[in-house]
Structure formats: structure tokens, C-alpha cells
PDB file of C-alpha atoms in Angstrom:
ATOM      1  CA  ARG R   1     -22.881  57.018   0.901  1.00 57.00           C
ATOM      2  CA  LYS R   2     -26.166  55.161   1.357  1.00 70.00           C
ATOM      3  CA  GLU R   3     -26.454  53.128   4.528  1.00 88.00           C
ATOM      4  CA  VAL R   4     -27.213  49.880   2.725  1.00 93.00           C
ATOM      5  CA  GLU R   5     -26.368  49.547  -0.948  1.00 94.00           C
ATOM      6  CA  GLN R   6     -27.342  46.826  -3.363  1.00 94.00           C
ATOM      7  CA  ASP R   7     -27.015  46.341  -7.084  1.00 88.00           C
ATOM      8  CA  PRO R   8     -30.635  46.801  -8.244  1.00 86.00           C
ATOM      9  CA  GLY R   9     -30.244  44.396 -11.161  1.00 87.00           C
ATOM     10  CA  PRO R  10     -32.265  42.976 -12.718  1.00 92.00           C
ATOM     11  CA  PHE R  11     -30.427  39.696 -12.744  1.00 94.00           C
ATOM     12  CA  ASN R  12     -31.857  37.515 -15.507  1.00 96.00           C
ATOM     13  CA  VAL R  13     -30.742  33.892 -15.212  1.00 97.00           C
ATOM     14  CA  PRO R  14     -31.897  30.520 -16.589  1.00 97.00           C
ATOM     15  CA  GLU R  15     -33.249  27.792 -14.369  1.00 98.00           C
ATOM     16  CA  GLY R  16     -30.457  25.865 -12.690  1.00 98.00           C
ATOM     17  CA  ALA R  17     -28.035  28.771 -12.658  1.00 97.00           C
ATOM     18  CA  THR R  18     -26.112  29.971  -9.638  1.00 97.00           C
ATOM     19  CA  VAL R  19     -26.490  33.654  -8.855  1.00 97.00           C
ATOM     20  CA  ALA R  20     -24.919  35.862  -6.203  1.00 96.00           C
ATOM     21  CA  PHE R  21     -26.092  39.152  -4.767  1.00 94.00           C
ATOM     22  CA  ASN R  22     -23.914  41.567  -2.881  1.00 94.00           C
ATOM     23  CA  CYS R  23     -24.673  44.236  -0.351  1.00 95.00           C
ATOM     24  CA  THR R  24     -22.527  46.789   1.473  1.00 96.00           C
ATOM     25  CA  TYR R  25     -23.372  48.724   4.604  1.00 94.00           C
ATOM     26  CA  SER R  26     -21.844  51.919   5.890  1.00 91.00           C
ATOM     27  CA  ASN R  27     -22.232  51.732   9.663  1.00 86.00           C
ATOM     28  CA  SER R  28     -19.559  49.592  11.272  1.00 85.00           C
ATOM     29  CA  ALA R  29     -21.667  49.437  14.449  1.00 82.00           C
ATOM     30  CA  SER R  30     -24.297  47.354  12.688  1.00 82.00           C
ATOM     31  CA  GLN R  31     -25.142  44.332  14.738  1.00 80.00           C
ATOM     32  CA  SER R  32     -27.288  41.937  12.775  1.00 85.00           C
ATOM     33  CA  PHE R  33     -28.009  41.212   9.164  1.00 91.00           C
ATOM     34  CA  PHE R  34     -30.796  39.652   7.160  1.00 92.00           C
ATOM     35  CA  TRP R  35     -31.998  38.854   3.689  1.00 96.00           C
ATOM     36  CA  TYR R  36     -35.687  39.422   3.014  1.00 96.00           C
ATOM     37  CA  ARG R  37     -37.574  38.382  -0.081  1.00 97.00           C
ATOM     38  CA  GLN R  38     -40.344  40.450  -1.633  1.00 96.00           C
ATOM     39  CA  ASP R  39     -42.601  39.152  -4.388  1.00 96.00           C
ATOM     40  CA  CYS R  40     -44.240  41.604  -6.762  1.00 92.00           C
ATOM     41  CA  ARG R  41     -46.889  43.672  -4.959  1.00 88.00           C
ATOM     42  CA  LYS R  42     -46.524  41.620  -1.805  1.00 94.00           C
ATOM     43  CA  GLU R  43     -45.040  42.228   1.610  1.00 96.00           C
ATOM     44  CA  PRO R  44     -41.384  41.454   2.455  1.00 96.00           C
ATOM     45  CA  LYS R  45     -40.722  38.171   4.205  1.00 95.00           C
ATOM     46  CA  LEU R  46     -37.622  37.002   6.032  1.00 93.00           C
ATOM     47  CA  LEU R  47     -35.528  34.673   3.883  1.00 95.00           C
ATOM     48  CA  MET R  48     -32.651  34.134   6.287  1.00 93.00           C
ATOM     49  CA  SER R  49     -30.533  35.770   8.931  1.00 90.00           C
ATOM     50  CA  VAL R  50     -26.834  36.202   8.220  1.00 91.00           C
ATOM     51  CA  TYR R  51     -24.398  34.976  10.830  1.00 86.00           C
ATOM     52  CA  SER R  52     -20.735  35.861  11.216  1.00 86.00           C
ATOM     53  CA  SER R  53     -19.594  32.367  10.352  1.00 87.00           C
ATOM     54  CA  GLY R  54     -21.803  32.203   7.278  1.00 88.00           C
ATOM     55  CA  ASN R  55     -24.869  30.032   7.041  1.00 92.00           C
ATOM     56  CA  GLU R  56     -26.728  27.889   4.596  1.00 94.00           C
ATOM     57  CA  ASP R  57     -30.380  27.018   4.163  1.00 94.00           C
ATOM     58  CA  GLY R  58     -30.916  24.545   1.376  1.00 96.00           C
ATOM     59  CA  ARG R  59     -29.951  26.225  -1.890  1.00 97.00           C
ATOM     60  CA  PHE R  60     -29.287  29.547  -0.181  1.00 97.00           C
ATOM     61  CA  THR R  61     -25.974  30.575   1.386  1.00 97.00           C
ATOM     62  CA  ALA R  62     -25.365  33.842   3.189  1.00 96.00           C
ATOM     63  CA  GLN R  63     -21.972  35.297   4.037  1.00 96.00           C
ATOM     64  CA  LEU R  64     -20.904  38.237   6.170  1.00 95.00           C
ATOM     65  CA  ASN R  65     -17.586  40.053   6.041  1.00 94.00           C
ATOM     66  CA  ARG R  66     -17.510  42.563   8.892  1.00 92.00           C
ATOM     67  CA  ALA R  67     -14.071  43.916   7.983  1.00 93.00           C
ATOM     68  CA  SER R  68     -15.272  44.880   4.504  1.00 93.00           C
ATOM     69  CA  GLN R  69     -18.842  45.615   5.660  1.00 94.00           C
ATOM     70  CA  TYR R  70     -20.159  43.304   3.005  1.00 94.00           C
ATOM     71  CA  ILE R  71     -22.970  40.740   2.896  1.00 95.00           C
ATOM     72  CA  SER R  72     -23.693  38.250   0.158  1.00 96.00           C
ATOM     73  CA  LEU R  73     -26.446  35.836  -0.821  1.00 97.00           C
ATOM     74  CA  LEU R  74     -25.773  32.885  -3.109  1.00 97.00           C
ATOM     75  CA  ILE R  75     -28.614  30.975  -4.726  1.00 97.00           C
ATOM     76  CA  ARG R  76     -27.733  27.642  -6.299  1.00 98.00           C
ATOM     77  CA  ASP R  77     -29.838  25.703  -8.808  1.00 98.00           C
ATOM     78  CA  SER R  78     -32.209  28.627  -9.388  1.00 98.00           C
ATOM     79  CA  LYS R  79     -35.923  27.846  -9.686  1.00 98.00           C
ATOM     80  CA  LEU R  80     -38.631  29.826 -11.435  1.00 97.00           C
ATOM     81  CA  SER R  81     -40.130  30.411  -7.990  1.00 97.00           C
ATOM     82  CA  ASP R  82     -36.976  32.246  -6.895  1.00 98.00           C
ATOM     83  CA  SER R  83     -37.978  35.199  -9.088  1.00 97.00           C
ATOM     84  CA  ALA R  84     -38.453  38.072  -6.648  1.00 97.00           C
ATOM     85  CA  THR R  85     -36.722  41.095  -5.191  1.00 95.00           C
ATOM     86  CA  TYR R  86     -34.144  40.357  -2.496  1.00 97.00           C
ATOM     87  CA  LEU R  87     -33.689  42.961   0.216  1.00 96.00           C
ATOM     88  CA  CYS R  88     -30.513  43.297   2.229  1.00 95.00           C
ATOM     89  CA  VAL R  89     -31.345  44.429   5.762  1.00 92.00           C
ATOM     90  CA  VAL R  90     -29.082  45.678   8.532  1.00 90.00           C
ATOM     91  CA  ASN R  91     -29.911  46.229  12.177  1.00 83.00           C
ATOM     92  CA  GLN R  92     -28.026  49.019  13.852  1.00 72.00           C
ATOM     93  CA  ALA R  93     -27.879  49.732  17.564  1.00 62.00           C
ATOM     94  CA  GLY R  94     -31.370  50.532  18.710  1.00 60.00           C
ATOM     95  CA  THR R  95     -34.569  49.475  17.068  1.00 61.00           C
ATOM     96  CA  ALA R  96     -34.441  50.323  13.407  1.00 72.00           C
ATOM     97  CA  LEU R  97     -33.875  47.914  10.556  1.00 84.00           C
ATOM     98  CA  ILE R  98     -32.287  49.590   7.551  1.00 88.00           C
ATOM     99  CA  PHE R  99     -33.439  48.165   4.234  1.00 91.00           C
ATOM    100  CA  GLY R 100     -31.542  48.235   0.983  1.00 93.00           C
ATOM    101  CA  LYS R 101     -33.514  49.063  -2.140  1.00 93.00           C
ATOM    102  CA  GLY R 102     -33.409  45.466  -3.277  1.00 94.00           C
ATOM    103  CA  THR R 103     -32.023  43.363  -6.107  1.00 95.00           C
ATOM    104  CA  THR R 104     -34.454  41.961  -8.637  1.00 95.00           C
ATOM    105  CA  LEU R 105     -34.012  38.380  -9.825  1.00 97.00           C
ATOM    106  CA  SER R 106     -35.803  36.904 -12.791  1.00 97.00           C
ATOM    107  CA  VAL R 107     -35.372  33.188 -13.434  1.00 97.00           C
ATOM    108  CA  SER R 108     -36.511  31.919 -16.823  1.00 96.00           C
ATOM    109  CA  SER R 109     -37.112  28.444 -18.238  1.00 94.00           C
TER     110      SER R 109
ATOM    111  CA  ASN Q   1     -53.199  33.175  13.504  1.00 75.00           C
ATOM    112  CA  ALA Q   2     -53.765  35.974  11.021  1.00 85.00           C
ATOM    113  CA  GLY Q   3     -50.321  37.511  11.670  1.00 94.00           C
ATOM    114  CA  VAL Q   4     -50.312  41.206  10.763  1.00 97.00           C
ATOM    115  CA  THR Q   5     -53.455  42.634   9.214  1.00 97.00           C
ATOM    116  CA  GLN Q   6     -53.942  46.042   7.622  1.00 98.00           C
ATOM    117  CA  THR Q   7     -56.983  47.968   6.525  1.00 97.00           C
ATOM    118  CA  PRO Q   8     -57.824  49.235   4.026  1.00 97.00           C
ATOM    119  CA  LYS Q   9     -56.014  47.444   1.194  1.00 96.00           C
ATOM    120  CA  PHE Q  10     -56.538  50.316  -1.240  1.00 96.00           C
ATOM    121  CA  GLN Q  11     -57.478  53.959  -0.778  1.00 96.00           C
ATOM    122  CA  VAL Q  12     -57.773  57.019  -2.983  1.00 97.00           C
ATOM    123  CA  LEU Q  13     -57.780  60.423  -1.309  1.00 97.00           C
ATOM    124  CA  LYS Q  14     -57.968  63.983  -2.498  1.00 97.00           C
ATOM    125  CA  THR Q  15     -55.319  66.454  -1.417  1.00 98.00           C
ATOM    126  CA  GLY Q  16     -56.111  67.750   2.056  1.00 97.00           C
ATOM    127  CA  GLN Q  17     -58.280  64.841   3.137  1.00 97.00           C
ATOM    128  CA  SER Q  18     -57.415  62.878   6.249  1.00 97.00           C
ATOM    129  CA  MET Q  19     -57.459  59.174   6.936  1.00 96.00           C
ATOM    130  CA  THR Q  20     -56.198  56.541   9.353  1.00 98.00           C
ATOM    131  CA  LEU Q  21     -54.514  53.318   8.348  1.00 98.00           C
ATOM    132  CA  GLN Q  22     -55.177  50.497  10.749  1.00 97.00           C
ATOM    133  CA  CYS Q  23     -52.794  47.715  11.719  1.00 98.00           C
ATOM    134  CA  ALA Q  24     -53.215  44.819  14.116  1.00 98.00           C
ATOM    135  CA  GLN Q  25     -51.082  41.810  15.038  1.00 97.00           C
ATOM    136  CA  ASP Q  26     -52.032  38.681  16.923  1.00 96.00           C
ATOM    137  CA  MET Q  27     -48.542  37.350  17.659  1.00 94.00           C
ATOM    138  CA  ASN Q  28     -48.198  39.080  21.041  1.00 93.00           C
ATOM    139  CA  HIS Q  29     -45.306  41.136  19.667  1.00 92.00           C
ATOM    140  CA  ASN Q  30     -44.023  44.097  21.606  1.00 90.00           C
ATOM    141  CA  SER Q  31     -42.771  46.234  18.738  1.00 90.00           C
ATOM    142  CA  MET Q  32     -44.635  47.617  15.749  1.00 93.00           C
ATOM    143  CA  TYR Q  33     -43.574  49.692  12.772  1.00 93.00           C
ATOM    144  CA  TRP Q  34     -44.916  51.705   9.865  1.00 96.00           C
ATOM    145  CA  TYR Q  35     -43.007  51.871   6.581  1.00 96.00           C
ATOM    146  CA  ARG Q  36     -43.631  53.381   3.200  1.00 97.00           C
ATOM    147  CA  GLN Q  37     -42.291  51.915  -0.005  1.00 96.00           C
ATOM    148  CA  ASP Q  38     -41.828  53.977  -3.132  1.00 93.00           C
ATOM    149  CA  PRO Q  39     -40.340  52.898  -6.472  1.00 86.00           C
ATOM    150  CA  GLY Q  40     -36.558  53.266  -6.414  1.00 80.00           C
ATOM    151  CA  MET Q  41     -36.549  54.278  -2.732  1.00 82.00           C
ATOM    152  CA  GLY Q  42     -36.891  51.024  -0.885  1.00 85.00           C
ATOM    153  CA  LEU Q  43     -38.630  50.696   2.460  1.00 92.00           C
ATOM    154  CA  ARG Q  44     -38.413  53.738   4.706  1.00 93.00           C
ATOM    155  CA  LEU Q  45     -39.419  53.793   8.358  1.00 92.00           C
ATOM    156  CA  ILE Q  46     -42.060  56.373   9.242  1.00 95.00           C
ATOM    157  CA  TYR Q  47     -42.676  55.669  12.927  1.00 95.00           C
ATOM    158  CA  TYR Q  48     -42.209  52.779  15.282  1.00 91.00           C
ATOM    159  CA  SER Q  49     -43.372  51.691  18.696  1.00 92.00           C
ATOM    160  CA  ALA Q  50     -40.792  49.698  20.613  1.00 86.00           C
ATOM    161  CA  SER Q  51     -43.353  48.749  23.229  1.00 87.00           C
ATOM    162  CA  GLU Q  52     -46.887  49.549  24.244  1.00 89.00           C
ATOM    163  CA  GLY Q  53     -47.117  53.164  25.311  1.00 89.00           C
ATOM    164  CA  THR Q  54     -44.097  54.411  23.359  1.00 91.00           C
ATOM    165  CA  THR Q  55     -43.691  55.781  19.852  1.00 94.00           C
ATOM    166  CA  ASP Q  56     -40.693  57.226  18.067  1.00 91.00           C
ATOM    167  CA  LYS Q  57     -39.995  58.908  14.774  1.00 93.00           C
ATOM    168  CA  GLY Q  58     -38.287  57.059  11.993  1.00 90.00           C
ATOM    169  CA  GLU Q  59     -36.627  58.328   8.849  1.00 89.00           C
ATOM    170  CA  VAL Q  60     -39.639  60.074   7.250  1.00 95.00           C
ATOM    171  CA  PRO Q  61     -42.183  61.108   9.937  1.00 97.00           C
ATOM    172  CA  ASN Q  62     -43.317  64.451   8.532  1.00 96.00           C
ATOM    173  CA  GLY Q  63     -46.998  64.557   7.668  1.00 96.00           C
ATOM    174  CA  TYR Q  64     -47.866  61.526   9.775  1.00 98.00           C
ATOM    175  CA  ASN Q  65     -48.981  60.730  13.298  1.00 97.00           C
ATOM    176  CA  VAL Q  66     -49.284  57.383  15.025  1.00 97.00           C
ATOM    177  CA  SER Q  67     -51.127  55.860  17.935  1.00 97.00           C
ATOM    178  CA  ARG Q  68     -50.240  52.656  19.736  1.00 96.00           C
ATOM    179  CA  LEU Q  69     -53.761  51.913  20.852  1.00 90.00           C
ATOM    180  CA  ASN Q  70     -52.833  48.766  22.774  1.00 95.00           C
ATOM    181  CA  LYS Q  71     -50.339  45.957  22.382  1.00 95.00           C
ATOM    182  CA  ARG Q  72     -52.103  44.617  19.284  1.00 97.00           C
ATOM    183  CA  GLU Q  73     -52.902  47.787  17.355  1.00 97.00           C
ATOM    184  CA  PHE Q  74     -50.816  50.554  15.826  1.00 98.00           C
ATOM    185  CA  SER Q  75     -52.480  53.132  13.589  1.00 98.00           C
ATOM    186  CA  LEU Q  76     -51.019  55.674  11.166  1.00 98.00           C
ATOM    187  CA  ARG Q  77     -52.845  58.933  10.491  1.00 98.00           C
ATOM    188  CA  LEU Q  78     -52.487  61.347   7.609  1.00 97.00           C
ATOM    189  CA  GLU Q  79     -54.007  64.620   8.778  1.00 94.00           C
ATOM    190  CA  SER Q  80     -53.864  66.453   5.441  1.00 96.00           C
ATOM    191  CA  ALA Q  81     -52.907  64.159   2.620  1.00 96.00           C
ATOM    192  CA  ALA Q  82     -50.522  65.360  -0.090  1.00 97.00           C
ATOM    193  CA  PRO Q  83     -49.674  63.784  -3.477  1.00 97.00           C
ATOM    194  CA  SER Q  84     -46.162  63.103  -2.126  1.00 96.00           C
ATOM    195  CA  GLN Q  85     -47.755  60.638   0.283  1.00 97.00           C
ATOM    196  CA  THR Q  86     -48.872  58.399  -2.566  1.00 97.00           C
ATOM    197  CA  SER Q  87     -47.157  55.148  -1.684  1.00 97.00           C
ATOM    198  CA  VAL Q  88     -47.545  51.608  -0.424  1.00 97.00           C
ATOM    199  CA  TYR Q  89     -47.681  51.519   3.370  1.00 98.00           C
ATOM    200  CA  PHE Q  90     -46.574  48.459   5.293  1.00 97.00           C
ATOM    201  CA  CYS Q  91     -47.101  47.752   8.935  1.00 97.00           C
ATOM    202  CA  ALA Q  92     -44.758  45.296  10.650  1.00 94.00           C
ATOM    203  CA  SER Q  93     -44.257  43.796  14.074  1.00 93.00           C
ATOM    204  CA  SER Q  94     -41.459  42.054  15.911  1.00 89.00           C
ATOM    205  CA  ARG Q  95     -41.204  40.240  19.189  1.00 85.00           C
ATOM    206  CA  LEU Q  96     -38.658  42.632  20.640  1.00 72.00           C
ATOM    207  CA  ALA Q  97     -36.867  45.655  19.337  1.00 62.00           C
ATOM    208  CA  GLY Q  98     -33.122  46.053  19.256  1.00 54.00           C
ATOM    209  CA  ARG Q  99     -32.136  42.434  19.916  1.00 51.00           C
ATOM    210  CA  SER Q 100     -30.971  40.595  16.867  1.00 50.00           C
ATOM    211  CA  SER Q 101     -32.317  37.209  17.869  1.00 49.00           C
ATOM    212  CA  TYR Q 102     -35.825  38.509  18.098  1.00 51.00           C
ATOM    213  CA  ASN Q 103     -35.771  41.209  15.520  1.00 72.00           C
ATOM    214  CA  GLU Q 104     -37.391  39.344  12.637  1.00 82.00           C
ATOM    215  CA  GLN Q 105     -40.121  41.615  11.416  1.00 88.00           C
ATOM    216  CA  PHE Q 106     -43.397  40.259  10.120  1.00 92.00           C
ATOM    217  CA  PHE Q 107     -45.165  42.459   7.620  1.00 96.00           C
ATOM    218  CA  GLY Q 108     -48.789  43.053   6.808  1.00 97.00           C
ATOM    219  CA  PRO Q 109     -50.047  42.889   3.188  1.00 97.00           C
ATOM    220  CA  GLY Q 110     -49.814  46.650   2.697  1.00 97.00           C
ATOM    221  CA  THR Q 111     -52.143  49.547   1.908  1.00 97.00           C
ATOM    222  CA  ARG Q 112     -51.892  51.115  -1.529  1.00 97.00           C
ATOM    223  CA  LEU Q 113     -52.657  54.799  -1.137  1.00 97.00           C
ATOM    224  CA  THR Q 114     -53.109  57.290  -3.944  1.00 97.00           C
ATOM    225  CA  VAL Q 115     -53.475  60.996  -3.210  1.00 97.00           C
ATOM    226  CA  LEU Q 116     -54.845  63.046  -6.101  1.00 96.00           C
TER     227      LEU Q 116
END
């Protein structure tokens, strides 16, 4: 089993749609969780951290379920500018971040 | 602040040639990292430096060496390039390693390397 698994997509949605991405991780000792965004041929950038109680940043909501080892990202009212690859990232004990392969989102008008 | 800078942006090598990828950060971060990103493979950690003076292997260290020259700079060297090392290389830095509150990593723009 891969350490961090994501549905690669692509997810093709119209503007205004709500879309959800899921991610599972294999190591129950994982301590912190993030969503990064990567635009085509650019570097990854932090979108948001994921907290145990769930957290929201504008149109973006992240959830964590430690019992099921599952992380989600919900994007409401999708914009064209949301088109990107979304990387699920897990921090295990020590220094390494473990990146999922990413889920590609394409928002069309 | 420039953040994390990498040079060169693009490079083409022949098999067996050597080169060094340079990375520098101006955020006074303690930890620095080198990743490679290949289609369908995601980001994979090559080496990291938790603090100045220390380096450790990541997931895919074979064929690479690193030097943490000072707090700002972390270089990646390919001694004898192979076609399997064709990839996009990203350098990243974070304030501290291993503590979730400070573990946001900031990435450089990447180096696109082709080995023929």
C-alpha cells in the first residue's frame, strides 16, 4: 500500500461546482497534514494545513479523520483559477513530508 | 525577499557528465530539501538537511550527493548523470524540521534536467 494515496483524476467540473478530493495515508503515526497546490510546470505551494477539528479557508474546507486515516479537501463555488493539481501531504515522525501523487482539477466555463 | 532560488532553470547533460544544482533561501530557515518530480511518481525526497552541518538520505538518494554549504545554501550534485535522472528537481526549505507548526515547506521554481 502506498503511503499517501489520492485519486489522480482528472476532475473536470464547471465553474460554480463543488468538488471534493480524498486522500488516505497508511502510517497511523502521522502527525500533521497539508494540502499543497501545484500549477502546471510550477512549484508546489501550501494551500492549507489540515487540523483535527477540520478547518475552513474561504471556499476551501479540509477535514481529517484519524480513525480512518483519511483526509479530504472540499472546494465550493469552483473558479477557473482553481484549475491545478492538489497534493495531499503527510508529515510522519521525523523530518520528511510524504507527498501524494496529486489530483488534477480542471474547471471550465 | 526572493524566497527559494534555484539555478539553473534548465539543463541538458550527456550520460556520464557531472553537474551541481544550486539552491539558496533567504528566509533564515534551518531545514532544506531536494526533491525530484517525475510524471506519475509525485514528489520524492532525495536528500535533506535538518540543520546547518547535517544531511540525511531521503527516499531516492542513489546517484546524488549534497552539500549544506551554509545556512542559506544547499547544493545537489550528480557525479555521473544517467538518463534515469531526467526529471524536474525542486529545492525546498522550512523553518524547522519535524514540528508540524513550522513544517510548511517553501519551494524553489525547479530545475528541468534532461540527460541524453
